[in-house]
Amino acid sequence: MKFVFADSLDFVDPAYDFIADRNGAGRAVHRDDQFPHEFLDVAPYDGILVSRGIVGDALILGKYTEAQLMRFRREGARRFLRYPKERFPDSMMMGDCGAFTYRNLPEPPYRAADTVEFYGDGGFTHGCSPDHLIFDFDDQGAERLPSEVPEDTRRRFEITQQNAAEFIHAAKSLGPRFVPMGVIQGWSAPSMADAAVGLAKMGYNYLAVGGTVPLRIEQIRRALAAVRDAVPQHVRLHLLGFGKIEQLADIERHGVTSFDTTSPLMRAFKDARKNYWVRSRTGELSYYTAIRIPQAIENNRLKNKALEGRINQEEARTLEKAALEGVRKVARREVGIEEALDAVMAYWDALNWDDEVSPSRRADSLNRQRRIYARTLEDRPWEGCDCRVCREGGVEALIFRNSNRNKRRGMHNLHVFHQHLCDFRADAA
Ligand SMILES: [Zn+2]
């Protein structure tokens, strides 16, 4: 099973100075930054997915600046991402339309012809047909027929199929080395199977299962089983936006050949607890919580409090500094963890992170958080990892602070997940 990383300009500055908290001297955004496959010793994925919705254009505002967008279109995805085929042979450079970005529009803003042009300019090896998300998904035994679903749902199904029919035809201009992927959207396992049969008949040999982000693993399993049963064995399956990555065995059992996700990176700073990943001795993924020490001068919560006269900014900076020093001293074994936790929690208390007003509930929440952080500092997980993030940054990767630390932690997670996947593949072989 191939793991494709869905990029959204996830790079770090390799010269970032953690102590001064600033970028390397003269750093130019993107040019001097490094993507995970550049920063880490080994690329932690088998391919990269770029969504039109992330790149953006005149129709949909993306994450790229106008200059980046122009360079991307001019140079192609591989040069822009510095992910050359020579260095990463067999890697997938995959494109999709990013259906989530236009989910509220009556129909996709992209047509088959301009999508093919986008994939052609970008030099993609694989590209998805322009699909339209369907949101509701039937429970087992309660599957609705096409005549029973709302008109909008049926229309989204039909638009996705119609676009796929136009796309496979238009994609012929990209030559035989480009692999068109037909996207499956449906409201139930049977409707997804119908969609898959339709796409296979159009000539697709690679199908991408869409709309699975909000689904439970049981629903994904059911959808995959129905799709797999309905299409010939030579048709490959890709799972779009697969967040439940602990369930690798489930999807592999249903004949999925590739999936894309941002999960390992995103959970480093979006998850409340599972920020820093490790593998247990038995090969399971387990997690540590990163220690929140936000930048006092840039933190909006603190800014607002200062404006309201509830906290003095000088005081906040003193607390921030003590918290950082405490954690670093633990890493150097200069102080015990209780001393460091006192400083971390004093800063937390000043931030009143939970906006808890009742003193007793506030004390409870502080104690709970303190115990979670104690585990992180006691176990010293950064010492057990040999990836570049941990080797160079040590405990800095465990500090939840700014993009350079948070994304580094995300890259460490990609490294851990990649090892996990490699072992899984070795076991499955
Ligand atoms: Zn690491």
GROMACS .gro file of C-alpha atoms and ligand atoms in nm:
model
  430
    1MET     CA    1   0.000   0.000   0.000
    2LYS     CA    2   0.139   0.336  -0.103
    3PHE     CA    3   0.115   0.639   0.121
    4VAL     CA    4   0.064   0.967  -0.059
    5PHE     CA    5   0.113   1.283   0.143
    6ALA     CA    6  -0.134   1.563   0.075
    7ASP     CA    7   0.086   1.872   0.079
    8SER     CA    8  -0.023   2.222   0.165
    9LEU     CA    9   0.314   2.398   0.161
   10ASP     CA   10   0.437   2.212   0.466
   11PHE     CA   11   0.796   2.320   0.494
   12VAL     CA   12   1.027   2.435   0.772
   13ASP     CA   13   1.328   2.663   0.784
   14PRO     CA   14   1.629   2.433   0.845
   15ALA     CA   15   1.825   2.727   0.989
   16TYR     CA   16   1.555   2.824   1.238
   17ASP     CA   17   1.705   2.941   1.570
   18PHE     CA   18   1.499   2.797   1.856
   19ILE     CA   19   1.663   3.002   2.129
   20ALA     CA   20   1.623   3.339   1.957
   21ASP     CA   21   1.298   3.219   1.799
   22ARG     CA   22   1.376   3.349   1.455
   23ASN     CA   23   1.442   3.229   1.102
   24GLY     CA   24   1.791   3.185   0.964
   25ALA     CA   25   1.959   3.505   0.843
   26GLY     CA   26   1.831   3.618   0.504
   27ARG     CA   27   1.592   3.323   0.475
   28ALA     CA   28   1.370   3.339   0.167
   29VAL     CA   29   1.031   3.168   0.202
   30HIS     CA   30   1.014   2.841   0.006
   31ARG     CA   31   1.360   2.881  -0.153
   32ASP     CA   32   1.547   2.823   0.173
   33ASP     CA   33   1.280   2.610   0.337
   34GLN     CA   34   1.263   2.232   0.325
   35PHE     CA   35   0.975   1.996   0.258
   36PRO     CA   36   0.955   1.673   0.462
   37HIS     CA   37   1.125   1.473   0.186
   38GLU     CA   38   1.415   1.723   0.189
   39PHE     CA   39   1.444   1.774   0.561
   40LEU     CA   40   1.430   1.413   0.672
   41ASP     CA   41   1.701   1.161   0.582
   42VAL     CA   42   1.452   0.939   0.401
   43ALA     CA   43   1.134   1.060   0.229
   44PRO     CA   44   0.851   0.959   0.463
   45TYR     CA   45   0.598   0.891   0.186
   46ASP     CA   46   0.563   0.730  -0.157
   47GLY     CA   47   0.406   1.022  -0.334
   48ILE     CA   48   0.263   1.370  -0.299
   49LEU     CA   49  -0.092   1.484  -0.365
   50VAL     CA   50  -0.153   1.842  -0.468
   51SER     CA   51  -0.507   1.973  -0.476
   52ARG     CA   52  -0.618   2.245  -0.715
   53GLY     CA   53  -0.806   2.388  -0.419
   54ILE     CA   54  -0.479   2.431  -0.224
   55VAL     CA   55  -0.287   2.578  -0.516
   56GLY     CA   56  -0.578   2.809  -0.596
   57ASP     CA   57  -0.653   3.016  -0.902
   58ALA     CA   58  -0.881   3.296  -1.014
   59LEU     CA   59  -1.188   3.087  -0.927
   60ILE     CA   60  -1.093   2.950  -0.586
   61LEU     CA   61  -0.853   3.119  -0.350
   62GLY     CA   62  -0.590   2.867  -0.238
   63LYS     CA   63  -0.299   2.869   0.003
   64TYR     CA   64  -0.036   2.962  -0.254
   65THR     CA   65   0.062   3.324  -0.303
   66GLU     CA   66   0.021   3.453  -0.655
   67ALA     CA   67   0.396   3.423  -0.715
   68GLN     CA   68   0.397   3.062  -0.591
   69LEU     CA   69   0.096   2.981  -0.804
   70MET     CA   70   0.266   3.117  -1.113
   71ARG     CA   71   0.586   2.929  -1.041
   72PHE     CA   72   0.391   2.612  -0.979
   73ARG     CA   73   0.214   2.638  -1.314
   74ARG     CA   74   0.535   2.730  -1.495
   75GLU     CA   75   0.778   2.481  -1.338
   76GLY     CA   76   0.545   2.193  -1.262
   77ALA     CA   77   0.472   2.019  -0.935
   78ARG     CA   78   0.795   1.819  -0.909
   79ARG     CA   79   1.027   2.116  -0.950
   80PHE     CA   80   0.817   2.339  -0.729
   81LEU     CA   81   0.809   2.076  -0.453
   82ARG     CA   82   1.170   1.974  -0.524
   83TYR     CA   83   1.054   1.616  -0.559
   84PRO     CA   84   1.232   1.504  -0.879
   85LYS     CA   85   1.161   1.170  -1.035
   86GLU     CA   86   1.535   1.095  -1.051
   87ARG     CA   87   1.571   1.112  -0.675
   88PHE     CA   88   1.229   0.962  -0.601
   89PRO     CA   89   1.178   0.701  -0.871
   90ASP     CA   90   0.843   0.520  -0.866
   91SER     CA   91   0.691   0.805  -0.664
   92MET     CA   92   0.342   0.926  -0.744
   93MET     CA   93   0.281   1.292  -0.824
   94MET     CA   94  -0.090   1.299  -0.786
   95GLY     CA   95  -0.345   1.574  -0.840
   96ASP     CA   96  -0.704   1.619  -0.740
   97CYS     CA   97  -0.952   1.903  -0.742
   98GLY     CA   98  -0.985   1.944  -0.366
   99ALA     CA   99  -1.362   1.893  -0.359
  100PHE     CA  100  -1.389   2.005   0.002
  101THR     CA  101  -1.293   2.362  -0.091
  102TYR     CA  102  -1.596   2.399  -0.320
  103ARG     CA  103  -1.837   2.171  -0.136
  104ASN     CA  104  -2.092   2.452  -0.092
  105LEU     CA  105  -2.111   2.546  -0.460
  106PRO     CA  106  -2.394   2.397  -0.668
  107GLU     CA  107  -2.135   2.237  -0.894
  108PRO     CA  108  -1.756   2.211  -0.918
  109PRO     CA  109  -1.591   2.527  -1.053
  110TYR     CA  110  -1.361   2.304  -1.261
  111ARG     CA  111  -1.436   2.124  -1.583
  112ALA     CA  112  -1.264   1.825  -1.739
  113ALA     CA  113  -1.069   2.031  -1.992
  114ASP     CA  114  -0.913   2.281  -1.749
  115THR     CA  115  -0.840   2.004  -1.501
  116VAL     CA  116  -0.648   1.813  -1.766
  117GLU     CA  117  -0.460   2.134  -1.846
  118PHE     CA  118  -0.373   2.176  -1.476
  119TYR     CA  119  -0.241   1.819  -1.455
  120GLY     CA  120  -0.051   1.862  -1.781
  121ASP     CA  121   0.120   2.186  -1.674
  122GLY     CA  122   0.198   2.033  -1.335
  123GLY     CA  123   0.352   1.720  -1.483
  124PHE     CA  124   0.137   1.495  -1.266
  125THR     CA  125   0.164   1.117  -1.297
  126HIS     CA  126  -0.189   1.061  -1.160
  127GLY     CA  127  -0.491   1.289  -1.156
  128CYS     CA  128  -0.849   1.265  -1.030
  129SER     CA  129  -1.162   1.351  -1.222
  130PRO     CA  130  -1.345   1.663  -1.092
  131ASP     CA  131  -1.584   1.531  -0.829
  132HIS     CA  132  -1.853   1.680  -0.607
  133LEU     CA  133  -1.881   1.577  -0.242
  134ILE     CA  134  -2.183   1.390  -0.111
  135PHE     CA  135  -2.229   1.431   0.261
  136ASP     CA  136  -2.485   1.192   0.401
  137PHE     CA  137  -2.410   0.822   0.419
  138ASP     CA  138  -2.668   0.551   0.482
  139ASP     CA  139  -2.650   0.304   0.766
  140GLN     CA  140  -2.632  -0.063   0.691
  141GLY     CA  141  -2.971  -0.207   0.601
  142ALA     CA  142  -3.118   0.137   0.537
  143GLU     CA  143  -2.964   0.213   0.199
  144ARG     CA  144  -3.173   0.444  -0.015
  145LEU     CA  145  -3.234   0.401  -0.383
  146PRO     CA  146  -3.145   0.687  -0.618
  147SER     CA  147  -3.515   0.781  -0.627
  148GLU     CA  148  -3.517   0.814  -0.248
  149VAL     CA  149  -3.229   1.057  -0.193
  150PRO     CA  150  -3.259   1.438  -0.205
  151GLU     CA  151  -3.221   1.591  -0.547
  152ASP     CA  152  -2.896   1.763  -0.451
  153THR     CA  153  -2.739   1.428  -0.354
  154ARG     CA  154  -2.848   1.265  -0.679
  155ARG     CA  155  -2.724   1.562  -0.878
  156ARG     CA  156  -2.381   1.548  -0.711
  157PHE     CA  157  -2.360   1.180  -0.799
  158GLU     CA  158  -2.449   1.250  -1.161
  159ILE     CA  159  -2.213   1.549  -1.195
  160THR     CA  160  -1.927   1.336  -1.063
  161GLN     CA  161  -2.003   1.061  -1.316
  162GLN     CA  162  -2.052   1.303  -1.604
  163ASN     CA  163  -1.724   1.483  -1.526
  164ALA     CA  164  -1.544   1.150  -1.509
  165ALA     CA  165  -1.676   1.055  -1.853
  166GLU     CA  166  -1.548   1.383  -2.000
  167PHE     CA  167  -1.223   1.366  -1.804
  168ILE     CA  168  -1.108   1.023  -1.921
  169HIS     CA  169  -1.164   1.134  -2.277
  170ALA     CA  170  -0.982   1.467  -2.234
  171ALA     CA  171  -0.696   1.304  -2.040
  172LYS     CA  172  -0.590   1.107  -2.352
  173SER     CA  173  -0.408   1.424  -2.462
  174LEU     CA  174  -0.165   1.375  -2.172
  175GLY     CA  175  -0.031   1.054  -2.320
  176PRO     CA  176  -0.016   0.697  -2.196
  177ARG     CA  177   0.208   0.768  -1.898
  178PHE     CA  178  -0.055   0.978  -1.724
  179VAL     CA  179  -0.294   0.769  -1.513
  180PRO     CA  180  -0.646   0.913  -1.491
  181MET     CA  181  -0.829   0.829  -1.170
  182GLY     CA  182  -1.207   0.820  -1.163
  183VAL     CA  183  -1.352   0.951  -0.840
  184ILE     CA  184  -1.629   0.762  -0.663
  185GLN     CA  185  -1.891   0.962  -0.476
  186GLY     CA  186  -2.202   0.802  -0.331
  187TRP     CA  187  -2.443   0.813  -0.037
  188SER     CA  188  -2.423   0.441   0.050
  189ALA     CA  189  -2.214   0.134  -0.012
  190PRO     CA  190  -2.438   0.017  -0.301
  191SER     CA  191  -2.442   0.361  -0.468
  192MET     CA  192  -2.062   0.375  -0.441
  193ALA     CA  193  -2.044   0.032  -0.600
  194ASP     CA  194  -2.270   0.158  -0.882
  195ALA     CA  195  -2.045   0.459  -0.928
  196ALA     CA  196  -1.741   0.230  -0.943
  197VAL     CA  197  -1.900   0.004  -1.204
  198GLY     CA  198  -1.983   0.309  -1.415
  199LEU     CA  199  -1.625   0.437  -1.394
  200ALA     CA  200  -1.474   0.098  -1.477
  201LYS     CA  201  -1.697   0.081  -1.785
  202MET     CA  202  -1.569   0.422  -1.894
  203GLY     CA  203  -1.222   0.266  -1.900
  204TYR     CA  204  -1.073   0.369  -1.567
  205ASN     CA  205  -0.818   0.125  -1.422
  206TYR     CA  206  -0.762   0.327  -1.105
  207LEU     CA  207  -1.048   0.455  -0.890
  208ALA     CA  208  -1.033   0.700  -0.602
  209VAL     CA  209  -1.288   0.664  -0.324
  210GLY     CA  210  -1.395   1.011  -0.214
  211GLY     CA  211  -1.605   1.157   0.063
  212THR     CA  212  -1.474   0.923   0.333
  213VAL     CA  213  -1.341   1.192   0.566
  214PRO     CA  214  -1.651   1.212   0.791
  215LEU     CA  215  -1.718   0.837   0.775
  216ARG     CA  216  -1.663   0.590   1.057
  217ILE     CA  217  -1.423   0.304   0.989
  218GLU     CA  218  -1.718   0.063   0.977
  219GLN     CA  219  -1.878   0.271   0.698
  220ILE     CA  220  -1.550   0.291   0.508
  221ARG     CA  221  -1.511  -0.085   0.538
  222ARG     CA  222  -1.861  -0.139   0.400
  223ALA     CA  223  -1.808   0.103   0.112
  224LEU     CA  224  -1.475  -0.057   0.019
  225ALA     CA  225  -1.615  -0.408   0.032
  226ALA     CA  226  -1.902  -0.313  -0.199
  227VAL     CA  227  -1.674  -0.131  -0.442
  228ARG     CA  228  -1.414  -0.410  -0.445
  229ASP     CA  229  -1.680  -0.671  -0.516
  230ALA     CA  230  -1.829  -0.469  -0.799
  231VAL     CA  231  -1.519  -0.397  -1.010
  232PRO     CA  232  -1.273  -0.631  -1.184
  233GLN     CA  233  -0.960  -0.729  -0.989
  234HIS     CA  234  -0.721  -0.534  -1.213
  235VAL     CA  235  -0.888  -0.206  -1.113
  236ARG     CA  236  -0.682  -0.040  -0.839
  237LEU     CA  237  -0.830   0.159  -0.550
  238HIS     CA  238  -0.709   0.478  -0.385
  239LEU     CA  239  -0.863   0.611  -0.065
  240LEU     CA  240  -0.886   0.991  -0.071
  241GLY     CA  241  -0.822   1.178   0.254
  242PHE     CA  242  -0.791   0.876   0.481
  243GLY     CA  243  -0.770   1.001   0.838
  244LYS     CA  244  -0.810   0.677   1.031
  245ILE     CA  245  -0.458   0.567   0.966
  246GLU     CA  246  -0.440   0.339   1.270
  247GLN     CA  247  -0.664   0.106   1.066
  248LEU     CA  248  -0.416   0.013   0.793
  249ALA     CA  249  -0.509  -0.354   0.809
  250ASP     CA  250  -0.875  -0.274   0.746
  251ILE     CA  251  -0.818  -0.095   0.421
  252GLU     CA  252  -0.548  -0.327   0.298
  253ARG     CA  253  -0.786  -0.622   0.347
  254HIS     CA  254  -1.022  -0.453   0.102
  255GLY     CA  255  -0.763  -0.425  -0.170
  256VAL     CA  256  -0.671  -0.058  -0.137
  257THR     CA  257  -0.344   0.004  -0.323
  258SER     CA  258  -0.288   0.364  -0.213
  259PHE     CA  259  -0.423   0.630   0.019
  260ASP     CA  260  -0.348   0.990   0.094
  261THR     CA  261  -0.353   1.167   0.426
  262THR     CA  262  -0.218   1.469   0.614
  263SER     CA  263  -0.299   1.313   0.949
  264PRO     CA  264   0.051   1.255   1.093
  265LEU     CA  265   0.146   1.614   1.021
  266MET     CA  266  -0.181   1.778   1.121
  267ARG     CA  267  -0.223   1.597   1.450
  268ALA     CA  268   0.105   1.749   1.565
  269PHE     CA  269  -0.082   2.075   1.621
  270LYS     CA  270  -0.453   2.012   1.561
  271ASP     CA  271  -0.505   1.724   1.801
  272ALA     CA  272  -0.565   1.802   2.168
  273ARG     CA  273  -0.345   1.514   2.287
  274LYS     CA  274  -0.184   1.305   2.013
  275ASN     CA  275   0.084   1.550   1.906
  276TYR     CA  276   0.407   1.350   1.910
  277TRP     CA  277   0.408   0.994   1.783
  278VAL     CA  278   0.615   0.700   1.892
  279ARG     CA  279   0.604   0.329   1.827
  280SER     CA  280   0.576   0.094   2.118
  281ARG     CA  281   0.797  -0.213   2.141
  282THR     CA  282   0.518  -0.419   1.988
  283GLY     CA  283   0.501  -0.184   1.690
  284GLU     CA  284   0.181   0.000   1.782
  285LEU     CA  285   0.152   0.376   1.742
  286SER     CA  286   0.126   0.568   2.067
  287TYR     CA  287   0.127   0.936   2.146
  288TYR     CA  288   0.257   1.216   2.363
  289THR     CA  289   0.110   1.558   2.420
  290ALA     CA  290   0.328   1.854   2.322
  291ILE     CA  291   0.376   2.122   2.584
  292ARG     CA  292   0.203   2.447   2.499
  293ILE     CA  293   0.425   2.750   2.549
  294PRO     CA  294   0.288   3.003   2.299
  295GLN     CA  295   0.479   3.316   2.209
  296ALA     CA  296   0.369   3.587   2.449
  297ILE     CA  297   0.415   3.871   2.204
  298GLU     CA  298   0.231   3.703   1.919
  299ASN     CA  299  -0.045   3.523   2.103
  300ASN     CA  300  -0.389   3.671   2.036
  301ARG     CA  301  -0.536   3.546   2.359
  302LEU     CA  302  -0.264   3.723   2.554
  303LYS     CA  303  -0.295   4.034   2.341
  304ASN     CA  304  -0.665   4.054   2.418
  305LYS     CA  305  -0.607   3.998   2.786
  306ALA     CA  306  -0.344   4.270   2.788
  307LEU     CA  307  -0.585   4.504   2.614
  308GLU     CA  308  -0.850   4.425   2.872
  309GLY     CA  309  -0.596   4.498   3.145
  310ARG     CA  310  -0.620   4.140   3.275
  311ILE     CA  311  -0.253   4.065   3.228
  312ASN     CA  312   0.060   4.266   3.202
  313GLN     CA  313   0.261   4.179   2.891
  314GLU     CA  314   0.591   4.208   3.070
  315GLU     CA  315   0.465   3.960   3.328
  316ALA     CA  316   0.350   3.724   3.052
  317ARG     CA  317   0.693   3.732   2.891
  318THR     CA  318   0.861   3.652   3.220
  319LEU     CA  319   0.631   3.352   3.269
  320GLU     CA  320   0.689   3.240   2.910
  321LYS     CA  321   1.065   3.256   2.951
  322ALA     CA  322   1.056   3.060   3.275
  323ALA     CA  323   0.839   2.790   3.114
  324LEU     CA  324   1.078   2.753   2.818
  325GLU     CA  325   1.381   2.744   3.044
  326GLY     CA  326   1.219   2.488   3.270
  327VAL     CA  327   1.154   2.248   2.983
  328ARG     CA  328   1.503   2.293   2.839
  329LYS     CA  329   1.661   2.237   3.178
  330VAL     CA  330   1.470   1.912   3.216
  331ALA     CA  331   1.606   1.805   2.880
  332ARG     CA  332   1.958   1.883   3.003
  333ARG     CA  333   1.880   1.708   3.333
  334GLU     CA  334   1.952   2.025   3.529
  335VAL     CA  335   1.623   2.039   3.716
  336GLY     CA  336   1.354   1.794   3.817
  337ILE     CA  337   1.032   1.782   3.621
  338GLU     CA  338   0.819   1.925   3.905
  339GLU     CA  339   1.013   2.249   3.894
  340ALA     CA  340   0.969   2.276   3.519
  341LEU     CA  341   0.600   2.189   3.544
  342ASP     CA  342   0.549   2.464   3.802
  343ALA     CA  343   0.677   2.715   3.549
  344VAL     CA  344   0.481   2.566   3.257
  345MET     CA  345   0.159   2.561   3.456
  346ALA     CA  346   0.208   2.915   3.589
  347TYR     CA  347   0.214   3.034   3.230
  348TRP     CA  348  -0.083   2.813   3.144
  349ASP     CA  349  -0.273   2.960   3.438
  350ALA     CA  350  -0.198   3.313   3.321
  351LEU     CA  351  -0.335   3.223   2.980
  352ASN     CA  352  -0.637   3.061   3.143
  353TRP     CA  353  -0.637   2.829   2.848
  354ASP     CA  354  -0.974   2.667   2.913
  355ASP     CA  355  -1.146   2.996   2.995
  356GLU     CA  356  -1.259   2.825   3.309
  357VAL     CA  357  -1.407   3.070   3.559
  358SER     CA  358  -1.493   2.845   3.852
  359PRO     CA  359  -1.176   2.825   4.068
  360SER     CA  360  -1.222   2.457   4.151
  361ARG     CA  361  -1.282   2.351   3.792
  362ARG     CA  362  -0.987   2.559   3.689
  363ALA     CA  363  -0.767   2.384   3.944
  364ASP     CA  364  -0.891   2.046   3.819
  365SER     CA  365  -0.811   2.132   3.462
  366LEU     CA  366  -0.466   2.257   3.559
  367ASN     CA  367  -0.394   1.935   3.745
  368ARG     CA  368  -0.514   1.721   3.459
  369GLN     CA  369  -0.294   1.908   3.215
  370ARG     CA  370   0.000   1.890   3.451
  371ARG     CA  371  -0.027   1.511   3.465
  372ILE     CA  372  -0.038   1.489   3.085
  373TYR     CA  373   0.270   1.707   3.055
  374ALA     CA  374   0.446   1.515   3.333
  375ARG     CA  375   0.425   1.199   3.122
  376THR     CA  376   0.587   1.377   2.826
  377LEU     CA  377   0.875   1.508   3.037
  378GLU     CA  378   0.922   1.189   3.237
  379ASP     CA  379   0.941   0.959   2.937
  380ARG     CA  380   1.172   1.190   2.735
  381PRO     CA  381   1.051   1.047   2.400
  382TRP     CA  382   1.273   1.283   2.198
  383GLU     CA  383   1.576   1.086   2.318
  384GLY     CA  384   1.447   0.765   2.165
  385CYS     CA  385   1.411   0.896   1.809
  386ASP     CA  386   1.690   0.928   1.556
  387CYS     CA  387   1.504   1.139   1.298
  388ARG     CA  388   1.658   1.473   1.207
  389VAL     CA  389   1.389   1.667   1.394
  390CYS     CA  390   1.474   1.500   1.725
  391ARG     CA  391   1.847   1.472   1.658
  392GLU     CA  392   1.885   1.844   1.593
  393GLY     CA  393   1.604   1.994   1.799
  394GLY     CA  394   1.569   1.755   2.090
  395VAL     CA  395   1.299   1.874   2.326
  396GLU     CA  396   1.215   2.173   2.103
  397ALA     CA  397   1.000   1.941   1.892
  398LEU     CA  398   0.787   1.872   2.200
  399ILE     CA  399   0.713   2.241   2.253
  400PHE     CA  400   0.383   2.346   2.100
  401ARG     CA  401   0.467   2.695   1.987
  402ASN     CA  402   0.510   2.815   1.631
  403SER     CA  403   0.510   2.672   1.283
  404ASN     CA  404   0.878   2.580   1.282
  405ARG     CA  405   0.840   2.363   1.590
  406ASN     CA  406   0.489   2.239   1.517
  407LYS     CA  407   0.561   2.138   1.158
  408ARG     CA  408   0.890   1.980   1.261
  409ARG     CA  409   0.695   1.771   1.507
  410GLY     CA  410   0.460   1.687   1.219
  411MET     CA  411   0.759   1.575   1.012
  412HIS     CA  412   0.878   1.358   1.298
  413ASN     CA  413   0.528   1.203   1.302
  414LEU     CA  414   0.553   1.140   0.927
  415HIS     CA  415   0.885   0.964   0.990
  416VAL     CA  416   0.730   0.746   1.264
  417PHE     CA  417   0.422   0.670   1.055
  418HIS     CA  418   0.639   0.579   0.757
  419GLN     CA  419   0.836   0.330   0.968
  420HIS     CA  420   0.507   0.192   1.096
  421LEU     CA  421   0.382   0.151   0.739
  422CYS     CA  422   0.707  -0.011   0.621
  423ASP     CA  423   0.680  -0.270   0.898
  424PHE     CA  424   0.316  -0.324   0.814
  425ARG     CA  425   0.404  -0.382   0.449
  426ALA     CA  426   0.685  -0.621   0.543
  427ASP     CA  427   0.444  -0.817   0.762
  428ALA     CA  428   0.180  -0.825   0.491
  429ALA     CA  429   0.424  -0.946   0.224
  430ZN      ZN  430   1.193   1.218   1.572
   0.00000   0.00000   0.00000
